[in-house]
JSON list of C-alpha atoms and ligand atoms in Angstrom, two decimals:
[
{"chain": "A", "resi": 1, "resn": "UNK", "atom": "CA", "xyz": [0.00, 0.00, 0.00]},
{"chain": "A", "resi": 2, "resn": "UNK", "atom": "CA", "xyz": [2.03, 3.01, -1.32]},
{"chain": "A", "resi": 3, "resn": "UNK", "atom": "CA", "xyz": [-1.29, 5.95, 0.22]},
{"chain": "A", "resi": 4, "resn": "UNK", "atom": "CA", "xyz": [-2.45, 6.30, 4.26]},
{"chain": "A", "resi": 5, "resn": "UNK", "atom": "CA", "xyz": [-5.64, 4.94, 5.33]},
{"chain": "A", "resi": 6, "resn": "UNK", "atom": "CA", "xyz": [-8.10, 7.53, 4.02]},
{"chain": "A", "resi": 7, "resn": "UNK", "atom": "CA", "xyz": [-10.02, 9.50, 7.19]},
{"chain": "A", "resi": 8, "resn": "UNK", "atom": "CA", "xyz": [-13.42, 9.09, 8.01]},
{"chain": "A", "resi": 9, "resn": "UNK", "atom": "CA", "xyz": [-14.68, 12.21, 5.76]},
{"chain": "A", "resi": 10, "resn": "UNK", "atom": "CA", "xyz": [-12.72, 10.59, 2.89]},
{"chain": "A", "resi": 11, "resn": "UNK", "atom": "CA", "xyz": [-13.83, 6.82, 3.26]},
{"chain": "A", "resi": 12, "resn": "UNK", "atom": "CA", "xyz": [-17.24, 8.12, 3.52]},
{"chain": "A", "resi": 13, "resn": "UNK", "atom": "CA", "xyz": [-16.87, 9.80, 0.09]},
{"chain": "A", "resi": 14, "resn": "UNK", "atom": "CA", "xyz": [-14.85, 6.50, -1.05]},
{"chain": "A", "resi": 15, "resn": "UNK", "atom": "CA", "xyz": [-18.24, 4.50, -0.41]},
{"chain": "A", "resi": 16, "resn": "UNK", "atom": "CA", "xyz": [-20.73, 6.86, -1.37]},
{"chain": "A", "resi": 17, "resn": "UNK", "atom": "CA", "xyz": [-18.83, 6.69, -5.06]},
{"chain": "A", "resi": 18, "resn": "UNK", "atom": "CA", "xyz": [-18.94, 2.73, -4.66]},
{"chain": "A", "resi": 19, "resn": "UNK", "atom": "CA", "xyz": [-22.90, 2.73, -3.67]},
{"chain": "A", "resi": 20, "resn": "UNK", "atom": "CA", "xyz": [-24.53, 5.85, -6.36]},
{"chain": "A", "resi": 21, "resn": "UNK", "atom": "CA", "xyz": [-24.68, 5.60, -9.96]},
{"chain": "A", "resi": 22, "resn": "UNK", "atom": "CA", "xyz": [-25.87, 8.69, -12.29]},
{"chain": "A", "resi": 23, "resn": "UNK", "atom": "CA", "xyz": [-29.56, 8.93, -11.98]},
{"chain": "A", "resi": 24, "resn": "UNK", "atom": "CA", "xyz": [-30.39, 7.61, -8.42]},
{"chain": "A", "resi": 25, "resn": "UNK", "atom": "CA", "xyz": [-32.05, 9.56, -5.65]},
{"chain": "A", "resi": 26, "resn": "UNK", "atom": "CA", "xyz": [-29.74, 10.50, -2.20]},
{"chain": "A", "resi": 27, "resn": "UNK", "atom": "CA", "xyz": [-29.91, 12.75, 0.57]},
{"chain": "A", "resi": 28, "resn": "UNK", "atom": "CA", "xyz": [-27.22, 14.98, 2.41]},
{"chain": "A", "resi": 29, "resn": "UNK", "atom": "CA", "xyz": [-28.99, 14.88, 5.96]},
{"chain": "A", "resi": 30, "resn": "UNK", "atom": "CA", "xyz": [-26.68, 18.01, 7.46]},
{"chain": "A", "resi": 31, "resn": "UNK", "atom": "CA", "xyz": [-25.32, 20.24, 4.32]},
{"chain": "A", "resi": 32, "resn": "UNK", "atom": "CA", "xyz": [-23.03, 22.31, 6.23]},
{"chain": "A", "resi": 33, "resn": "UNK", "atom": "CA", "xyz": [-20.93, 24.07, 4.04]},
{"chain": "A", "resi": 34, "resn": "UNK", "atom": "CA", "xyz": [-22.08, 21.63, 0.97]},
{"chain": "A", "resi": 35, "resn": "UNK", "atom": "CA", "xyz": [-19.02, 19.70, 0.70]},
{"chain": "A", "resi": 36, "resn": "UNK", "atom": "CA", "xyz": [-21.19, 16.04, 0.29]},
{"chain": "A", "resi": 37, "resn": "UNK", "atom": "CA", "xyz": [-23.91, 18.02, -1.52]},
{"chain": "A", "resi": 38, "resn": "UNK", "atom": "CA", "xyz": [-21.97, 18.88, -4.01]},
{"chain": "A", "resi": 39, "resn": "UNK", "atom": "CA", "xyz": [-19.93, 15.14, -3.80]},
{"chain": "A", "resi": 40, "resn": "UNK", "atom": "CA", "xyz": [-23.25, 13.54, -4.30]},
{"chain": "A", "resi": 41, "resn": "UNK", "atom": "CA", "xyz": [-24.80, 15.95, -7.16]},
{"chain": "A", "resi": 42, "resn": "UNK", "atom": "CA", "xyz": [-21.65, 15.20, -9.69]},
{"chain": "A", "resi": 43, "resn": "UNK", "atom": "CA", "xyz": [-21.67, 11.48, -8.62]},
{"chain": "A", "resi": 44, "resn": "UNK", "atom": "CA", "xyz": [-26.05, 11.47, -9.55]},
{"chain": "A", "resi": 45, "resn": "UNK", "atom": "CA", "xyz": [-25.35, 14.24, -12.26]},
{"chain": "A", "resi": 46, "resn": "UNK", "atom": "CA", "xyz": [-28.29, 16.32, -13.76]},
{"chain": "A", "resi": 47, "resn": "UNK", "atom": "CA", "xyz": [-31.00, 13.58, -14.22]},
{"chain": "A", "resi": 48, "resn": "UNK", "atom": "CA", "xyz": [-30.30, 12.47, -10.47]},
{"chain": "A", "resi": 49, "resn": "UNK", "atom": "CA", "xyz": [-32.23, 14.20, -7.20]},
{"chain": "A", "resi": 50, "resn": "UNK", "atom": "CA", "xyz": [-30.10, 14.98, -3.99]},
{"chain": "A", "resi": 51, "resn": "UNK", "atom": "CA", "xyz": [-32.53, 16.22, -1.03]},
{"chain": "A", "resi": 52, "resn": "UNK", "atom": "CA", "xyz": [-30.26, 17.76, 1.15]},
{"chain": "A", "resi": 53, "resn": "UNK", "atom": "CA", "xyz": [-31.25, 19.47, 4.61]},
{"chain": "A", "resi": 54, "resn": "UNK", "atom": "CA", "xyz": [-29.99, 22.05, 7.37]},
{"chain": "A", "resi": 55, "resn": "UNK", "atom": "CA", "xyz": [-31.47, 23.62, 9.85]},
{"chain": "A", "resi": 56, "resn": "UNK", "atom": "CA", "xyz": [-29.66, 26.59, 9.65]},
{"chain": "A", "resi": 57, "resn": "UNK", "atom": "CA", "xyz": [-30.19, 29.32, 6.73]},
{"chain": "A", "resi": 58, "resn": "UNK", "atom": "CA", "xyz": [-26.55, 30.04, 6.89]},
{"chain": "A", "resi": 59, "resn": "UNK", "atom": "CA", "xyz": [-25.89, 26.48, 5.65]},
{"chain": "A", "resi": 60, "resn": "UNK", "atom": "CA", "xyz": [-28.32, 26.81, 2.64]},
{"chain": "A", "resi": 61, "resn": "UNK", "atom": "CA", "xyz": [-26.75, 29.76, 1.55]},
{"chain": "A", "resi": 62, "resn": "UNK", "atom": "CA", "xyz": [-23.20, 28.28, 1.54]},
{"chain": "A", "resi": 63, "resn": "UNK", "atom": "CA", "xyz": [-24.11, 25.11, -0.08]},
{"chain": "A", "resi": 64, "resn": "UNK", "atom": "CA", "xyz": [-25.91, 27.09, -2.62]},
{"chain": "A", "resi": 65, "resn": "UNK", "atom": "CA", "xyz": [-22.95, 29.76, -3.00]},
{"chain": "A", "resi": 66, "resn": "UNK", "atom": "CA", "xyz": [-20.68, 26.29, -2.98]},
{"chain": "A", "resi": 67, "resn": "UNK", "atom": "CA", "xyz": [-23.49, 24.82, -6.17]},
{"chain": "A", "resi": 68, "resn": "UNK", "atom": "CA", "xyz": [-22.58, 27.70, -8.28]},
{"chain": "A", "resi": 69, "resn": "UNK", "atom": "CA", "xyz": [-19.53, 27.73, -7.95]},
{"chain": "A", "resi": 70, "resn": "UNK", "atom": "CA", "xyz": [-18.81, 24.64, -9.64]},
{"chain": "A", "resi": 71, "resn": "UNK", "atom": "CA", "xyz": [-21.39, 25.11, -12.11]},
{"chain": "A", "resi": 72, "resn": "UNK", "atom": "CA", "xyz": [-24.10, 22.71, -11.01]},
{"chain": "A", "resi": 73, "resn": "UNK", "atom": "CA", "xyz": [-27.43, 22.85, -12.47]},
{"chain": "A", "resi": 74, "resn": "UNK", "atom": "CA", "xyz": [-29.99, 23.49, -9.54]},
{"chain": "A", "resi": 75, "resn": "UNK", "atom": "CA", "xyz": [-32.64, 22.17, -10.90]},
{"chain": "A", "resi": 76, "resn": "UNK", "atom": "CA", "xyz": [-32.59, 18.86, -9.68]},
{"chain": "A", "resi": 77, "resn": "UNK", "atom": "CA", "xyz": [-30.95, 19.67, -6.03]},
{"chain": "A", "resi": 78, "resn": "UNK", "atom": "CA", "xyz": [-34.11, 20.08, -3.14]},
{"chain": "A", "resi": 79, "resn": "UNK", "atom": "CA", "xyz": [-32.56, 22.13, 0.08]},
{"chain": "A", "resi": 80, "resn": "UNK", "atom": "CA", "xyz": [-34.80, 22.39, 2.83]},
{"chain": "A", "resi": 81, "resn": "UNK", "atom": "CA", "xyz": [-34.28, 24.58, 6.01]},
{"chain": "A", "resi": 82, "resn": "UNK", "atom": "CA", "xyz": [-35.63, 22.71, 8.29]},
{"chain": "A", "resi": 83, "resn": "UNK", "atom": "CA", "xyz": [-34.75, 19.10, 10.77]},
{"chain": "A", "resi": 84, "resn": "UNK", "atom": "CA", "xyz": [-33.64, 16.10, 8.93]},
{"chain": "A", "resi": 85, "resn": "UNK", "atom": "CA", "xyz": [-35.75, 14.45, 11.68]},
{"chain": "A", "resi": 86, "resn": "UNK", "atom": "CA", "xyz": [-38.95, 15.44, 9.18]},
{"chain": "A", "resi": 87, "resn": "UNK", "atom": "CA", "xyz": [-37.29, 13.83, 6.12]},
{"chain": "A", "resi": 88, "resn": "UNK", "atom": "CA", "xyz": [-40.50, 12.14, 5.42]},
{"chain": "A", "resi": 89, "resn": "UNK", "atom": "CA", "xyz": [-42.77, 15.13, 5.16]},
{"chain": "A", "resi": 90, "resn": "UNK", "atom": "CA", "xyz": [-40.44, 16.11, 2.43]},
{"chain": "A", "resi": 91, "resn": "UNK", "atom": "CA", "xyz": [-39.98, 12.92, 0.24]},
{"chain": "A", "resi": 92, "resn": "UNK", "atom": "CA", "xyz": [-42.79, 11.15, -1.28]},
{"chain": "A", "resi": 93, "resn": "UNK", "atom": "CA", "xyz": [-43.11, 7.84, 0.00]},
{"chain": "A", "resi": 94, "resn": "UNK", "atom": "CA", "xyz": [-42.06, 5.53, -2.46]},
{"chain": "A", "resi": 95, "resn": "UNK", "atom": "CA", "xyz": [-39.27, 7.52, -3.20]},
{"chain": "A", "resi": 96, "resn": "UNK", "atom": "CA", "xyz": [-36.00, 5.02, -3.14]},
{"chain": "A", "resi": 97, "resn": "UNK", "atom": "CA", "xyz": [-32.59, 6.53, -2.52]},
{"chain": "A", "resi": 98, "resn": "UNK", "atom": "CA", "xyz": [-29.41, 4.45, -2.83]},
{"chain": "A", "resi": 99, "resn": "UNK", "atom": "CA", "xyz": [-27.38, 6.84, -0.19]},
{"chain": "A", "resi": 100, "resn": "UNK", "atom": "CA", "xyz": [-27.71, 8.77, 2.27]},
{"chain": "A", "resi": 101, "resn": "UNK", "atom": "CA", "xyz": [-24.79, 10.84, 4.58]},
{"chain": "A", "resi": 102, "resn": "UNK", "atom": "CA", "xyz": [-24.94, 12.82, 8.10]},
{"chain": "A", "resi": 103, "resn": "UNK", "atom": "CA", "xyz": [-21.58, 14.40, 8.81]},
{"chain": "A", "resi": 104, "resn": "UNK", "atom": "CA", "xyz": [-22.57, 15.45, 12.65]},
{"chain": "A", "resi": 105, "resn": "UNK", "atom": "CA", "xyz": [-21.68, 18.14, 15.14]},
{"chain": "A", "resi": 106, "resn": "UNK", "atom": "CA", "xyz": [-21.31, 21.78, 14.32]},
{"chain": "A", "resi": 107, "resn": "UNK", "atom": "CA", "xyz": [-21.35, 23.57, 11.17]},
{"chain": "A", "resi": 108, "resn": "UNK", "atom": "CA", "xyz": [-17.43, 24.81, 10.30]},
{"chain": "A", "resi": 109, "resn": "UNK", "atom": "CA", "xyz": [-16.53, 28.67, 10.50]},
{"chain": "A", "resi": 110, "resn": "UNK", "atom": "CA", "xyz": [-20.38, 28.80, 11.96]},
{"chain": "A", "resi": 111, "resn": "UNK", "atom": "CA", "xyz": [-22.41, 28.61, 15.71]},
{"chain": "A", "resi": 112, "resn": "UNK", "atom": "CA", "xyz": [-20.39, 25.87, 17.56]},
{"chain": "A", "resi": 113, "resn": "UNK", "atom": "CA", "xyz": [-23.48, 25.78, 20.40]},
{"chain": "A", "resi": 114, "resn": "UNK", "atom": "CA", "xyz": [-25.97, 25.25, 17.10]},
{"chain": "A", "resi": 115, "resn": "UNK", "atom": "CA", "xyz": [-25.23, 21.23, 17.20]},
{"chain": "A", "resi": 116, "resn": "UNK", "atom": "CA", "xyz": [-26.86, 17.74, 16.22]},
{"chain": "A", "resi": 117, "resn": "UNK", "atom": "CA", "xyz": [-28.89, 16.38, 18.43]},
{"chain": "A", "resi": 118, "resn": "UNK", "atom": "CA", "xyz": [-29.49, 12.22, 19.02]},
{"chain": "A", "resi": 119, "resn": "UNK", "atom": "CA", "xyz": [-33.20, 12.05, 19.02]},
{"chain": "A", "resi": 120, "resn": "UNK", "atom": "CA", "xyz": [-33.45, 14.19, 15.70]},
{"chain": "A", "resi": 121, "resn": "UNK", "atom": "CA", "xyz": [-30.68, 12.13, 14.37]},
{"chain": "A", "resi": 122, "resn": "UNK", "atom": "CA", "xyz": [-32.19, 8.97, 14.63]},
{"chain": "A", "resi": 123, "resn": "UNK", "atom": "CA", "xyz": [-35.66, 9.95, 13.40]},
{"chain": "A", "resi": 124, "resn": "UNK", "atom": "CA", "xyz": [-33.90, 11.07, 10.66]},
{"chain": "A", "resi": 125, "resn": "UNK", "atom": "CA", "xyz": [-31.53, 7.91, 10.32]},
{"chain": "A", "resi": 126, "resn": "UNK", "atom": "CA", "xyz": [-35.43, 6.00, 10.82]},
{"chain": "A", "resi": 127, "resn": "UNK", "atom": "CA", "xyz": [-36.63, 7.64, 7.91]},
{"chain": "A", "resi": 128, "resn": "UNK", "atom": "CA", "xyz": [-34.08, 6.78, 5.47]},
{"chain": "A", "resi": 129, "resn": "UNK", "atom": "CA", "xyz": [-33.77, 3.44, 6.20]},
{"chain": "A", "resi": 130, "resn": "UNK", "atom": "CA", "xyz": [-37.53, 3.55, 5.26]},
{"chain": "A", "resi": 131, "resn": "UNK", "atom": "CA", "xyz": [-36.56, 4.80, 1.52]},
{"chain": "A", "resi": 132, "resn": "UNK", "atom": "CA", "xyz": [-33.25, 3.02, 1.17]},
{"chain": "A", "resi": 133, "resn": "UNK", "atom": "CA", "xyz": [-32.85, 0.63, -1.63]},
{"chain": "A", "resi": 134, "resn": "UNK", "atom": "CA", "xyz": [-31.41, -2.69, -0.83]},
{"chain": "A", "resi": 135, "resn": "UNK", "atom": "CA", "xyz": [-27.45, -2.80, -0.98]},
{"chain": "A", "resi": 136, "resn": "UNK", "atom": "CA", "xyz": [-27.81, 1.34, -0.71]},
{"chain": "A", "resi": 137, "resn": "UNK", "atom": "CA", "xyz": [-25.87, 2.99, 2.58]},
{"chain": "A", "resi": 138, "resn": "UNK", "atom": "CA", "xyz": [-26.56, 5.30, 4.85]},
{"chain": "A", "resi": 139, "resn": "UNK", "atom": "CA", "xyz": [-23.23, 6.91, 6.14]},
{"chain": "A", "resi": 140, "resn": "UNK", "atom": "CA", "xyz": [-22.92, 9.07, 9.30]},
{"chain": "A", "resi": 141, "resn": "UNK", "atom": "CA", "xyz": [-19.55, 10.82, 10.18]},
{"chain": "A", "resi": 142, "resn": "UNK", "atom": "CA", "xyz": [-19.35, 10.64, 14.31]},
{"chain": "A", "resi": 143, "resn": "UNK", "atom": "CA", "xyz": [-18.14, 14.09, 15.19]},
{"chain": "A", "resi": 144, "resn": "UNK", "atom": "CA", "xyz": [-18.50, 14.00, 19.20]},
{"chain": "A", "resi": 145, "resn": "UNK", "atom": "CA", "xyz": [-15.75, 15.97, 20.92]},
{"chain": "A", "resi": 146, "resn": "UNK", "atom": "CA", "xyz": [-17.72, 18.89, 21.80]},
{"chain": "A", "resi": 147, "resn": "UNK", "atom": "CA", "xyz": [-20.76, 19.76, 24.12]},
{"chain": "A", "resi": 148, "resn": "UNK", "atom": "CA", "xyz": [-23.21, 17.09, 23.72]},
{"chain": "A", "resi": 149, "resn": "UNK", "atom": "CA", "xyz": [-21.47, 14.99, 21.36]},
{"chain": "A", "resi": 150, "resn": "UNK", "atom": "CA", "xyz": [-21.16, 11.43, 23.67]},
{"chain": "A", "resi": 151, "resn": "UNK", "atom": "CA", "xyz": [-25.15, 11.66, 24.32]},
{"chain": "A", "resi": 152, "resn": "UNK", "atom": "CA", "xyz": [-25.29, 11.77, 20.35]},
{"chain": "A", "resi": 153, "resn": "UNK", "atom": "CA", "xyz": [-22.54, 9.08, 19.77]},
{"chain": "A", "resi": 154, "resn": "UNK", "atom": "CA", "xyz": [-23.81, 6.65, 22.32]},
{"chain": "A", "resi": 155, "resn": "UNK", "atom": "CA", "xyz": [-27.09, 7.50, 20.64]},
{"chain": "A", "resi": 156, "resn": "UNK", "atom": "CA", "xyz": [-26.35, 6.63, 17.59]},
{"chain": "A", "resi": 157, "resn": "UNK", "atom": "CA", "xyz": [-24.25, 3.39, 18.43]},
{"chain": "A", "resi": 158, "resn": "UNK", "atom": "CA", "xyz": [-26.92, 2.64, 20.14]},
{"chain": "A", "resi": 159, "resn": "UNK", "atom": "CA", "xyz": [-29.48, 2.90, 17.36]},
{"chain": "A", "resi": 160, "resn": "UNK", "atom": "CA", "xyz": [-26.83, 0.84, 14.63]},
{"chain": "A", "resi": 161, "resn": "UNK", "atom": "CA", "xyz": [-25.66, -1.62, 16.86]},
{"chain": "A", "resi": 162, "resn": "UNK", "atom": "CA", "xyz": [-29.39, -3.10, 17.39]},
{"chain": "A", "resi": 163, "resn": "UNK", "atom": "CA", "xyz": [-30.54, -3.01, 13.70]},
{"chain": "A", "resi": 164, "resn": "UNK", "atom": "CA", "xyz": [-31.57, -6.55, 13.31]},
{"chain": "A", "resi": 165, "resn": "UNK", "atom": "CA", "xyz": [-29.00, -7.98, 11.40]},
{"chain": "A", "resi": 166, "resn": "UNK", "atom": "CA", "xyz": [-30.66, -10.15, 8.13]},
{"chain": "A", "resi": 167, "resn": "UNK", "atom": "CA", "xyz": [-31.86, -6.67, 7.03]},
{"chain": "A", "resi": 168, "resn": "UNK", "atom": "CA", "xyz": [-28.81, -4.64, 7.58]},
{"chain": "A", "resi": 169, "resn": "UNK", "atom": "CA", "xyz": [-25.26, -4.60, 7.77]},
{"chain": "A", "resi": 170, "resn": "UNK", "atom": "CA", "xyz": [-23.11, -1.98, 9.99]},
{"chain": "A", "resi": 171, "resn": "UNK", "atom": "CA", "xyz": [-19.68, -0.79, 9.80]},
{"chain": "A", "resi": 172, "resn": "UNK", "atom": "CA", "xyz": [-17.72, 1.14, 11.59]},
{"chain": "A", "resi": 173, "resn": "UNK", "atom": "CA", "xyz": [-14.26, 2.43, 10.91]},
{"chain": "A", "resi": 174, "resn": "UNK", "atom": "CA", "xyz": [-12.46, 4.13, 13.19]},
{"chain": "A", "resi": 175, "resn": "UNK", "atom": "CA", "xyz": [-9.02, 4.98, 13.63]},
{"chain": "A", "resi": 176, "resn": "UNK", "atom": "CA", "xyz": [-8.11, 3.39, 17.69]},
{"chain": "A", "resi": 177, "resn": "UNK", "atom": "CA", "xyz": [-4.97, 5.07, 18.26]},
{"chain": "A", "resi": 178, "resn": "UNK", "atom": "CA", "xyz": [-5.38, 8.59, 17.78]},
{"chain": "A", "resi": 179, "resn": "UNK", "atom": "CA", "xyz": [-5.75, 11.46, 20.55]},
{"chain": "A", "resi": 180, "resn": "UNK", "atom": "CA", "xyz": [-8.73, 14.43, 20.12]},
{"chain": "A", "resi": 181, "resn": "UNK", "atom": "CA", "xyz": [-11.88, 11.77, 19.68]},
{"chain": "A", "resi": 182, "resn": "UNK", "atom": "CA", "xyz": [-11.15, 12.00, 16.09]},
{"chain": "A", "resi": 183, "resn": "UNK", "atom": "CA", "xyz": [-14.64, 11.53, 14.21]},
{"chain": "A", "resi": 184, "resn": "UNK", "atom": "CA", "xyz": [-15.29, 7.85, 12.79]},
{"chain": "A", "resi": 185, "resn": "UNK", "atom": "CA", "xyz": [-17.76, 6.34, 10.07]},
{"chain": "A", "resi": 186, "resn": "UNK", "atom": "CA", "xyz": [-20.78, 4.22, 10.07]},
{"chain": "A", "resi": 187, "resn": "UNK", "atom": "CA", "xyz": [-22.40, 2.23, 7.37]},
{"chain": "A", "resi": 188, "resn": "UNK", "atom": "CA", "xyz": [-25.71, 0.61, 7.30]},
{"chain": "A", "resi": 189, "resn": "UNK", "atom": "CA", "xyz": [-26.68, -0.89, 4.31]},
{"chain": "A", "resi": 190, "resn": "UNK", "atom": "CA", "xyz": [-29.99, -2.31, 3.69]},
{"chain": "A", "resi": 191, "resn": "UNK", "atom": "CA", "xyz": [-28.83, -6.05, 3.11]},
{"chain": "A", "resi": 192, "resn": "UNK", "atom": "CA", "xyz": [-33.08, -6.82, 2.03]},
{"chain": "B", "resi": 1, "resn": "SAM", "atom": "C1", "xyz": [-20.65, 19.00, 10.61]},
{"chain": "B", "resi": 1, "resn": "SAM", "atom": "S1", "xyz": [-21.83, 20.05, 9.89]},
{"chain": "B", "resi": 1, "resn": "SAM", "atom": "C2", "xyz": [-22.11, 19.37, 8.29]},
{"chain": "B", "resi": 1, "resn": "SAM", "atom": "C3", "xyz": [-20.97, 19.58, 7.33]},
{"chain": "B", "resi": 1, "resn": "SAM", "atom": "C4", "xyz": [-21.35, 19.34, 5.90]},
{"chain": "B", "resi": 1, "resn": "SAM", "atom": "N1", "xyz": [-21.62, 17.95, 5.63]},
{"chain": "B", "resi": 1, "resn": "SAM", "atom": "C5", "xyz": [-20.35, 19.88, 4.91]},
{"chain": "B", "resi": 1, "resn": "SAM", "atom": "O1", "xyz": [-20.03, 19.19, 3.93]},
{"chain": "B", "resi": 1, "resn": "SAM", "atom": "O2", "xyz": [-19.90, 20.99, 5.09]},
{"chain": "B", "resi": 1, "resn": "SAM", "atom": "C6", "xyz": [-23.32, 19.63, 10.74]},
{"chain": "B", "resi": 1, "resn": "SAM", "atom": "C7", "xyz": [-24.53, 20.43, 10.29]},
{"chain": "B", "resi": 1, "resn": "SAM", "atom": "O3", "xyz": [-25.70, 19.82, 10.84]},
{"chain": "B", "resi": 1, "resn": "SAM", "atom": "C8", "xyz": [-26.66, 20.84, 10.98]},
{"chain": "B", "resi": 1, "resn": "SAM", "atom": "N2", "xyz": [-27.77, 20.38, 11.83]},
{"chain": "B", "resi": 1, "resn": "SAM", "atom": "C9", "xyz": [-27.87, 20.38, 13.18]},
{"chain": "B", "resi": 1, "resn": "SAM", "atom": "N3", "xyz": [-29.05, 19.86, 13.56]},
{"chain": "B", "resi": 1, "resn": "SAM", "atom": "C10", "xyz": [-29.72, 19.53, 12.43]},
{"chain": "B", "resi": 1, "resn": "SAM", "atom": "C11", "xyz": [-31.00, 18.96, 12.16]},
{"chain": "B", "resi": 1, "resn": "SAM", "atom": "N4", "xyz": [-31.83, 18.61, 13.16]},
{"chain": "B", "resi": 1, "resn": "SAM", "atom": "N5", "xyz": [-31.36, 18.76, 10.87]},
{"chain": "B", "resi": 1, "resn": "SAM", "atom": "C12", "xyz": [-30.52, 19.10, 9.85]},
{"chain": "B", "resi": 1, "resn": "SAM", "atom": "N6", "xyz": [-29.29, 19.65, 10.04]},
{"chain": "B", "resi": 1, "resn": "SAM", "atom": "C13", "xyz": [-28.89, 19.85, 11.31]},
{"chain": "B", "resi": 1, "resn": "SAM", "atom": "C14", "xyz": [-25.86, 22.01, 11.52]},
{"chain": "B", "resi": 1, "resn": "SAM", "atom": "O4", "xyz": [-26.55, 23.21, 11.31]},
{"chain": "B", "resi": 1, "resn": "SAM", "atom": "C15", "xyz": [-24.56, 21.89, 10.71]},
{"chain": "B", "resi": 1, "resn": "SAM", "atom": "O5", "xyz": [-24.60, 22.72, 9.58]}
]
C-alpha cells in the first residue's frame, strides 16, 4: 500500500462513489458548508435528485454559493431549512434513494453551540432506512468531541448496533490510536 488509510470524511466519500450511480435519488442529511452536496450531485449528475437538509439558513446559503460555484445545475438539487428528523414530510413515500450521509456536530466557521442532536438524528436515520434501496448505505460521520457529542454518539451506536441484522449490515471504521476523539464512520446498508 504506497497511500495512508483515508479519514473518516474521505472513506465516507470513497463508499458513497462505490454505492450511487448517475440517476439515483440520495440525501445529504446536514449540508453544512455543501461539501457532500456537491460530492453527491456530480456522482447522480443532472437527471439524479439529492434532497439535502440544514437547519440553519446560513448552511443553505453556503451550499448554494458552494453549487454555483462549480457550475451545477440546480434544478434537480431540493434544500430544505428545516430538521432532517422530518425527512418524510419532504420525500414522497415511495421515493427510493441508494445513499444517504450525516456528517454530525457543528457547522465549520459557523455557531459551535448550534449542534446535532441524538433524538433528531435517529428519526432522521429511521426515515431513510424507510426509503433506502437494498445494498444502498446510509453513512454518518461521528463528530462528538464537543458539548453534547457522547449523548449523540452513544445514541447513535446505540441505534446501529441493534438493527436486526438479516436486514442490515453496519460498519464502523475508526481509527483506535489517535488522541482528540477524532470523528469515525458508520455504514448501514440495507442487506433486504
Ligand atoms: C458538521 S456540519 C455538516 C458539514 C457538511 N456535511 C459539509 O459538507 O460541510 C453539521 C450540520 O448539521 C446541521 N444540523 C444540526 N441539527 C440539524 C437537524 N436537526 N437537521 C438538519 N441539520 C442539522 C448544523 O446546522 C450543521 O450545519
Amino acid at each position: 500500500m504506497t497511500k495512508r488509510l483515508p479519514n473518516a470524511l474521505q472513506f465516507s466519500h470513497q463508499l458513497l462513489k462505490a454505492a450511487v450511480s448517475p440517476n439515483d435519488s440520495v440525501i445529504d442529511g446536514t449540508i453544512g458548508n455543501g461539501h457532500d452536496t456537491l460530492f453527491l450531485a456530480k456522482l447522480v449528475g443532472k437527471s439524479g435528485q439529492v434532497y439535502g437538509f440544514d437547519i440553519q439558513k446560513q448552511a443553505l446559503q453556503n451550499t448554494t454559493d458552494r453549487l454555483l460555484r462549480h457550475k451545477i445545475d440546480l434544478k434537480n438539487i431540493h434544500l430544505y431549512q428545516r430538521s432532517h428528523a422530518n425527512i418524510n414530510q419532504v420525500l414522497p413515500e415511495s421515493q427510493q434513494i441508494t445513499a444517504a450521509i450525516f456528517n454530525l456536530g457543528y457547522l465549520p466557521g459557523g455557531d459551535k453551540a448550534i449542534v446535532t442532536k441524538s433524538k433528531a438524528t435517529t428519526a432522521a436515520l429511521t426515515a431513510c432506512l424507510d426509503h433506502l434501496a437494498v445494498n444502498g448505505l446510509v453513512i454518518v460521520v461521528v463528530y462528538y468531541g464537543h458539548p453534547g457529542g457522547q449523548t449523540e454518539k452513544e445514541a447513535v451506536l446505540h441505534f446501529c448496533q441493534t438493527l436486526p441484522q438479516e436486514k442490515y449490515g453496519v460498519l464502523k471504521y475508526q481509527f483506535i490510536n489517535q488522541m482528540h476523539e477524532p470523528p469515525f464512520l458508520l455504514a448501514i446498508q440495507k442487506i433486504k
